Amino acid sequence: MVARLPEVNMLNVQWLKRPSCFIALSSLLLIMSSLHATVEDALSATILSWRAPSTNTDGTPLTDLAGYKLYCGTQRGVYTQSVNVGNVTKYTLTTLPLGTNYCVATAYDTTGTESAYSNEVSKIDQGMAVSGKQSGMALFRNGSWYLYNSESDIYYSAQWGVAGDIPVPGDYDGIGSKEMAVFRPSNGTWYIFNAATRTQRAVKFGANGDIPVPGDYDGDGKTDIAVYRPSEGNWYIKSSSTNTNSIVKWGVSTDVPAVGDYDGDGKADIAVYRPSNGTWYILNSSTNSSKAVVWGSGSDVPVVGDYDGDGKADIAVYRSSNGTWYILNSSNNSSKAVVWGSSGDVPAAGDYDGDGKADLTVYRPSNGNWYVKKSSTNTSKVVKWGISTDTALAY
């Protein structure tokens, strides 16, 4: 007689190795009658646990249960991995790839008779990495990350950092997606989590008072660790391709760093915005030439992004006093002013619709809403995601 299908509820994902991290996922149900399971995600493993069924499919007591089998794959209904876990109620899977995995389970008795597949469950695991065209909406809250992946419509959360850290997501390992990283001013250390290998590293680079300015300065496809030191007007850059350090004098103490690929050569250019005269000072990496562009005034916030989709960063500012974005397009040197926001909003431009252009976006701390103006359709989107004290940024 075949045991009834166990019931599995995939409740959450939790990283088990230090540092302690937690990713809350929406409840995913794998229906297997009278068997309940949870799923945890370690830095290198996924753990399934459950309670054993007590009856057969006809309702009679189950007395010859011998064990369970798990089947998983990266396509719905196609299971390329299977494992006989024996008669245990918890099992660790260490071979599931990042991305979406679909799993089912069966029970079998002492004669080897196996039940039908349970209902299928899926778990999307990108290790807090967002790949693909679209930006994710990220919040940093006292060491916790909350990410809405607009491409997969999935919400994640994870612990990475402590209160006082500055979030600096980037592709530090060249995996093709952003990874969680923080800069800790108190000790000048960068803490980076590699979502592909589930490993972590700490890099001492910087000092208290430095402003983190990560970017791909050497064009190797990896984000380089870098800081701007206002007290000196110096940029300190650690090249990922050569593991060498460089220092560039560019700016004064009151300047605001505004890193971007302004010349379209695939390398981040050193640049600052000077509020005192509303001028941008840009050092092009392709020619080592500089230029100064007057664009902005007073307390404007620089909002670098590729708004026209030409592969170059556009000079742009957000003026909180009137909720207006002032953009200078690099493709044709044309300008535009767009009202999108209100006083107190935090600009968080990113390519949320995946069309290759930065979308005008603000985060409103007063109500925790993101307001996105899609460049592809000229339509708007409002997403409730955050609280007043969160640090909001595109991921």
Coordinates of C-alpha atoms in Angstrom, one line a residue:
M1 CA 0.0 0.0 0.0
V2 CA 1.4 3.4 -0.9
A3 CA 1.9 6.1 1.6
R4 CA -0.2 9.3 1.1
L5 CA 1.6 12.1 -0.5
P6 CA 3.3 14.2 2.1
E7 CA 2.5 17.9 2.4
V8 CA 5.4 20.3 2.1
N9 CA 5.3 24.0 2.8
M10 CA 8.4 25.9 1.6
L11 CA 8.3 28.7 4.1
N12 CA 11.6 30.6 4.0
V13 CA 15.2 30.7 3.0
Q14 CA 17.9 31.2 5.5
W15 CA 21.6 31.4 5.0
L16 CA 23.2 29.4 7.8
K17 CA 26.9 30.3 7.6
R18 CA 28.3 33.4 9.1
P19 CA 27.4 36.2 8.7
S20 CA 23.9 35.2 9.7
C21 CA 21.5 36.1 6.8
F22 CA 17.9 35.7 6.3
I23 CA 15.8 35.8 3.1
A24 CA 12.1 35.8 3.5
L25 CA 10.2 34.2 0.6
S26 CA 6.6 34.0 -0.1
S27 CA 5.0 30.7 1.1
L28 CA 5.4 28.0 -1.5
L29 CA 3.2 24.9 -1.1
L30 CA 4.2 21.4 -2.1
I31 CA 1.0 19.4 -1.2
M32 CA 1.9 16.0 0.3
S33 CA -0.8 15.0 2.7
S34 CA 0.1 15.0 6.3
L35 CA 3.8 15.8 5.7
H36 CA 4.9 19.4 6.4
A37 CA 8.3 20.7 5.4
T38 CA 10.3 23.9 5.5
V39 CA 13.2 24.9 3.2
E40 CA 16.3 26.8 4.3
D41 CA 19.0 28.0 2.0
A42 CA 22.6 27.9 3.3
L43 CA 25.4 29.8 1.6
S44 CA 26.1 26.5 -0.2
A45 CA 23.1 24.3 0.5
T46 CA 19.3 24.0 0.5
I47 CA 17.7 22.1 3.4
L48 CA 14.4 20.3 3.2
S49 CA 12.8 19.1 6.4
W50 CA 9.4 17.5 7.0
R51 CA 7.3 15.3 9.4
A52 CA 6.5 11.8 8.3
P53 CA 3.0 10.8 7.0
S54 CA 1.0 8.5 9.2
T55 CA -1.6 7.1 6.8
N56 CA -1.8 5.5 3.4
T57 CA -3.8 6.8 0.5
D58 CA -6.8 4.7 1.5
G59 CA -6.8 6.1 5.0
T60 CA -5.3 3.0 6.7
P61 CA -2.4 3.4 9.1
L62 CA 1.0 3.6 7.5
T63 CA 3.2 0.9 9.0
D64 CA 5.8 0.1 6.2
L65 CA 7.1 3.5 5.2
A66 CA 10.7 3.1 4.1
G67 CA 11.8 6.5 2.9
Y68 CA 11.6 9.4 0.5
K69 CA 13.0 10.6 -2.8
L70 CA 13.5 14.2 -4.0
Y71 CA 13.4 15.2 -7.6
C72 CA 14.6 18.7 -8.8
G73 CA 15.3 20.6 -12.0
T74 CA 15.5 24.0 -13.5
Q75 CA 12.4 23.6 -15.7
R76 CA 8.9 23.0 -14.5
G77 CA 8.1 19.3 -14.8
V78 CA 11.6 18.4 -15.9
Y79 CA 13.6 16.9 -13.0
T80 CA 17.3 16.3 -13.8
Q81 CA 18.4 15.5 -10.3
S82 CA 17.1 12.9 -7.9
V83 CA 18.2 11.6 -4.6
N84 CA 17.0 8.8 -2.3
V85 CA 17.2 10.4 1.1
G86 CA 16.2 7.3 3.0
N87 CA 13.9 7.4 6.0
V88 CA 14.9 10.8 7.3
T89 CA 12.9 13.9 7.8
K90 CA 15.5 16.4 6.9
Y91 CA 17.9 16.5 4.0
T92 CA 20.5 18.9 2.7
L93 CA 20.8 19.5 -1.1
T94 CA 24.1 20.9 -2.1
T95 CA 24.0 20.7 -5.9
L96 CA 21.1 23.0 -6.8
P97 CA 22.2 25.9 -9.1
L98 CA 21.3 29.5 -8.6
G99 CA 18.2 30.6 -10.3
T100 CA 14.8 28.9 -10.2
N101 CA 14.6 25.3 -9.1
Y102 CA 11.5 23.1 -9.2
C103 CA 11.2 20.2 -6.8
V104 CA 8.8 17.3 -6.1
A105 CA 9.0 14.5 -3.5
T106 CA 7.8 10.9 -3.3
A107 CA 7.4 8.4 -0.5
Y108 CA 8.1 4.7 -0.9
D109 CA 7.4 1.6 1.2
T110 CA 9.4 -1.5 2.2
T111 CA 8.5 -3.2 -1.1
G112 CA 10.0 -0.3 -3.1
T113 CA 6.6 0.9 -4.3
E114 CA 6.8 4.6 -4.8
S115 CA 4.0 7.2 -4.6
A116 CA 3.2 9.6 -7.4
Y117 CA 4.9 12.9 -7.5
S118 CA 3.7 15.5 -5.1
N119 CA 2.7 18.9 -6.3
E120 CA 5.6 20.9 -7.5
V121 CA 7.3 23.7 -5.6
S122 CA 9.7 26.3 -6.9
K123 CA 12.3 28.4 -5.2
I124 CA 14.0 31.3 -6.9
D125 CA 17.5 31.9 -5.5
Q126 CA 19.8 34.5 -6.9
G127 CA 21.7 35.0 -3.7
M128 CA 20.4 38.6 -3.6
A129 CA 21.9 39.0 -7.1
V130 CA 19.9 40.7 -9.8
S131 CA 20.8 39.7 -13.3
G132 CA 19.2 40.6 -16.6
K133 CA 18.2 44.0 -18.0
Q134 CA 16.0 45.4 -15.3
S135 CA 17.1 47.1 -12.1
G136 CA 15.9 46.0 -8.7
M137 CA 14.5 48.2 -6.0
A138 CA 16.7 47.9 -2.9
L139 CA 16.4 49.1 0.6
F140 CA 19.1 49.1 3.3
R141 CA 17.9 49.1 6.8
N142 CA 20.3 48.8 9.8
G143 CA 22.3 46.1 8.1
S144 CA 19.4 44.3 6.4
W145 CA 18.7 44.4 2.7
Y146 CA 15.2 44.3 1.2
L147 CA 15.2 43.7 -2.5
Y148 CA 12.3 43.7 -5.0
N149 CA 13.5 42.1 -8.2
S150 CA 11.3 43.7 -10.9
E151 CA 12.3 41.1 -13.5
S152 CA 11.1 38.1 -11.6
D153 CA 8.6 39.9 -9.4
I154 CA 10.1 38.3 -6.3
Y155 CA 10.9 39.9 -3.0
Y156 CA 14.0 39.0 -1.0
S157 CA 15.5 40.1 2.3
A158 CA 19.0 39.3 3.7
Q159 CA 21.2 40.4 6.6
W160 CA 24.5 41.8 5.3
G161 CA 26.1 44.6 7.2
V162 CA 25.4 46.6 10.4
A163 CA 23.8 49.9 11.2
G164 CA 26.1 52.7 9.9
D165 CA 27.3 50.8 6.9
I166 CA 27.0 52.3 3.5
P167 CA 25.4 50.0 0.8
V168 CA 27.6 49.7 -2.3
P169 CA 26.1 46.9 -4.5
G170 CA 28.1 46.0 -7.6
D171 CA 29.5 43.2 -9.7
Y172 CA 32.7 42.8 -7.9
D173 CA 33.4 39.3 -9.1
G174 CA 32.3 39.6 -12.7
I175 CA 29.4 37.2 -12.4
G176 CA 27.1 39.3 -14.5
S177 CA 24.9 40.6 -11.7
K178 CA 25.1 42.9 -8.7
E179 CA 26.1 41.5 -5.4
M180 CA 25.5 42.7 -1.8
A181 CA 28.3 44.8 -0.5
V182 CA 28.8 47.4 2.2
F183 CA 31.5 49.9 3.1
R184 CA 32.0 50.3 6.8
P185 CA 33.3 53.9 7.6
S186 CA 34.2 53.0 11.2
N187 CA 37.0 50.7 10.0
G188 CA 37.4 51.5 6.3
T189 CA 36.5 48.0 5.3
W190 CA 34.4 46.7 2.4
Y191 CA 32.4 43.5 3.0
I192 CA 31.4 41.8 -0.2
F193 CA 29.2 38.7 -0.7
N194 CA 29.8 36.7 -3.9
A195 CA 26.4 35.4 -4.9
A196 CA 27.8 32.8 -7.3
T197 CA 30.2 31.1 -5.0
R198 CA 28.4 31.8 -1.8
T199 CA 31.6 33.2 -0.3
Q200 CA 32.4 36.5 1.4
R201 CA 35.4 38.7 1.6
A202 CA 36.5 41.8 3.6
V203 CA 38.8 44.3 2.0
K204 CA 40.4 47.1 4.0
F205 CA 40.3 50.1 1.7
G206 CA 39.4 53.6 2.9
A207 CA 39.0 55.6 6.0
N208 CA 36.3 57.2 8.1
G209 CA 35.0 60.2 6.2
D210 CA 35.7 58.7 2.7
I211 CA 32.8 58.4 0.3
P212 CA 32.6 55.0 -1.5
V213 CA 32.6 55.4 -5.3
P214 CA 32.6 51.9 -6.8
G215 CA 32.8 51.5 -10.5
D216 CA 34.5 49.6 -13.3
Y217 CA 37.5 51.9 -13.7
D218 CA 39.7 49.4 -15.6
G219 CA 37.0 48.0 -18.0
D220 CA 37.4 44.4 -17.0
G221 CA 33.7 43.8 -16.3
K222 CA 34.2 43.9 -12.6
T223 CA 33.3 46.6 -10.1
D224 CA 36.4 48.1 -8.6
I225 CA 36.6 49.2 -4.9
A226 CA 37.2 52.9 -4.7
V227 CA 36.8 55.9 -2.4
Y228 CA 36.8 59.7 -2.7
R229 CA 38.4 61.5 0.1
P230 CA 36.9 65.0 0.4
S231 CA 39.5 66.2 2.8
E232 CA 42.2 65.7 0.1
G233 CA 40.2 65.8 -3.1
N234 CA 41.8 62.5 -3.9
W235 CA 40.3 59.3 -5.5
Y236 CA 41.7 56.0 -4.3
I237 CA 41.0 53.2 -6.7
K238 CA 41.8 49.5 -6.3
S239 CA 41.9 47.9 -9.8
S240 CA 40.3 44.4 -9.9
S241 CA 42.3 43.4 -13.0
T242 CA 45.7 44.1 -11.5
N243 CA 45.1 44.3 -7.8
T244 CA 47.0 47.6 -7.8
N245 CA 46.1 50.9 -6.2
S246 CA 46.0 54.3 -7.8
I247 CA 45.5 57.8 -6.6
V248 CA 43.9 60.6 -8.7
K249 CA 43.6 64.2 -7.5
W250 CA 40.2 65.4 -8.7
G251 CA 37.9 67.6 -6.7
V252 CA 37.7 69.7 -3.6
S253 CA 36.2 69.1 -0.2
T254 CA 32.7 70.3 -1.0
D255 CA 32.4 68.4 -4.3
V256 CA 29.9 65.5 -4.8
P257 CA 31.4 62.5 -6.6
A258 CA 29.4 61.6 -9.7
V259 CA 30.9 58.4 -11.3
G260 CA 29.7 57.4 -14.7
D261 CA 30.9 56.2 -18.2
Y262 CA 30.5 59.6 -19.9
D263 CA 32.6 58.7 -22.9
G264 CA 31.1 55.3 -23.6
D265 CA 34.4 53.4 -23.5
G266 CA 33.2 50.8 -21.0
K267 CA 35.2 52.3 -18.1
A268 CA 33.9 54.4 -15.2
D269 CA 35.1 58.1 -15.5
I270 CA 36.1 60.1 -12.4
A271 CA 33.7 63.0 -12.1
V272 CA 32.5 65.5 -9.5
Y273 CA 29.6 67.9 -9.2
R274 CA 30.4 71.2 -7.5
P275 CA 27.3 72.7 -5.8
S276 CA 29.0 76.0 -5.3
N277 CA 29.0 76.8 -9.0
G278 CA 26.7 74.1 -10.4
T279 CA 29.5 72.7 -12.5
W280 CA 30.4 69.1 -13.4
Y281 CA 34.1 68.3 -13.8
I282 CA 34.7 65.1 -15.7
L283 CA 37.9 63.2 -16.4
N284 CA 37.4 61.0 -19.5
S285 CA 39.1 57.7 -19.2
S286 CA 39.3 57.1 -23.0
T287 CA 41.5 60.2 -23.7
N288 CA 42.5 61.3 -20.2
S289 CA 41.0 64.7 -21.1
S290 CA 38.8 66.8 -18.9
K291 CA 35.7 68.9 -19.4
A292 CA 33.6 71.2 -17.3
V293 CA 29.9 71.5 -17.8
V294 CA 27.6 74.0 -16.0
W295 CA 24.5 72.0 -15.2
G296 CA 22.7 72.5 -11.9
S297 CA 22.6 74.9 -8.9
G298 CA 22.9 75.0 -5.2
S299 CA 21.5 71.9 -3.5
D300 CA 20.7 69.9 -6.7
V301 CA 21.4 66.2 -6.4
P302 CA 23.5 64.6 -9.2
V303 CA 21.6 61.7 -10.7
V304 CA 23.9 60.1 -13.3
G305 CA 22.3 57.7 -15.7
D306 CA 21.9 56.7 -19.4
Y307 CA 18.6 58.4 -20.0
D308 CA 18.7 58.4 -23.8
G309 CA 20.1 54.8 -24.2
D310 CA 23.2 55.7 -26.2
G311 CA 25.6 53.8 -23.9
K312 CA 26.9 56.9 -22.3
A313 CA 26.2 58.4 -18.9
D314 CA 24.1 61.6 -19.1
I315 CA 24.6 64.6 -16.9
A316 CA 21.5 65.2 -14.8
V317 CA 20.3 66.7 -11.5
Y318 CA 17.3 66.3 -9.4
R319 CA 16.0 69.5 -7.7
S320 CA 14.0 68.5 -4.6
S321 CA 12.6 72.0 -4.1
N322 CA 10.4 71.7 -7.2
G323 CA 10.5 67.9 -7.9
T324 CA 12.1 68.4 -11.3
W325 CA 14.7 66.4 -13.1
Y326 CA 17.1 68.4 -15.4
I327 CA 18.8 66.1 -18.0
L328 CA 21.4 66.8 -20.6
N329 CA 21.4 64.1 -23.2
S330 CA 24.8 62.9 -24.4
S331 CA 23.4 61.6 -27.7
N332 CA 22.4 65.0 -29.1
N333 CA 23.3 67.5 -26.4
S334 CA 19.6 68.3 -26.0
S335 CA 18.1 69.1 -22.6
K336 CA 14.9 68.4 -20.9
A337 CA 13.2 69.2 -17.6
V338 CA 10.7 66.7 -16.2
V339 CA 8.6 67.2 -13.0
W340 CA 8.7 63.8 -11.2
G341 CA 8.7 64.0 -7.5
S342 CA 8.2 66.3 -4.6
S343 CA 10.1 67.9 -1.8
G344 CA 11.6 65.2 0.5
D345 CA 11.7 62.5 -2.2
V346 CA 14.9 60.6 -2.8
P347 CA 16.0 60.1 -6.4
A348 CA 16.6 56.4 -7.3
A349 CA 17.0 56.2 -11.1
G350 CA 17.4 52.8 -12.7
D351 CA 16.4 50.8 -15.7
Y352 CA 13.3 49.3 -14.2
D353 CA 11.6 48.4 -17.5
G354 CA 14.6 46.9 -19.1
D355 CA 14.7 49.0 -22.3
G356 CA 18.3 50.1 -21.8
K357 CA 17.4 53.6 -20.5
A358 CA 17.4 54.9 -17.0
D359 CA 13.9 55.6 -15.7
L360 CA 13.0 58.7 -13.6
T361 CA 12.3 57.2 -10.2
V362 CA 11.9 58.6 -6.7
Y363 CA 11.4 57.0 -3.3
R364 CA 9.1 58.8 -1.0
P365 CA 10.1 58.1 2.7
S366 CA 6.9 59.6 4.0
N367 CA 4.8 56.8 2.6
G368 CA 7.3 54.1 1.6
N369 CA 6.4 54.3 -2.1
W370 CA 8.5 54.1 -5.2
Y371 CA 7.3 56.2 -8.2
V372 CA 8.7 55.0 -11.5
K373 CA 8.2 56.8 -14.8
K374 CA 8.9 54.1 -17.5
S375 CA 10.9 55.4 -20.4
S376 CA 9.6 52.6 -22.7
T377 CA 5.9 53.4 -22.4
N378 CA 5.9 56.8 -20.7
T379 CA 3.6 55.3 -18.1
S380 CA 4.0 55.4 -14.4
K381 CA 4.3 52.7 -11.7
V382 CA 3.9 52.9 -8.0
V383 CA 5.4 50.2 -5.7
K384 CA 4.9 50.1 -2.0
W385 CA 8.3 49.1 -0.6
G386 CA 10.0 50.6 2.4
I387 CA 9.7 52.7 5.5
S388 CA 10.8 56.2 6.3
T389 CA 14.2 55.4 7.6
D390 CA 15.3 53.1 4.8
T391 CA 18.1 53.9 2.4
A392 CA 16.7 53.4 -1.1
L393 CA 18.8 52.6 -4.2
A394 CA 18.6 50.9 -7.6
Y395 CA 20.2 47.4 -7.5

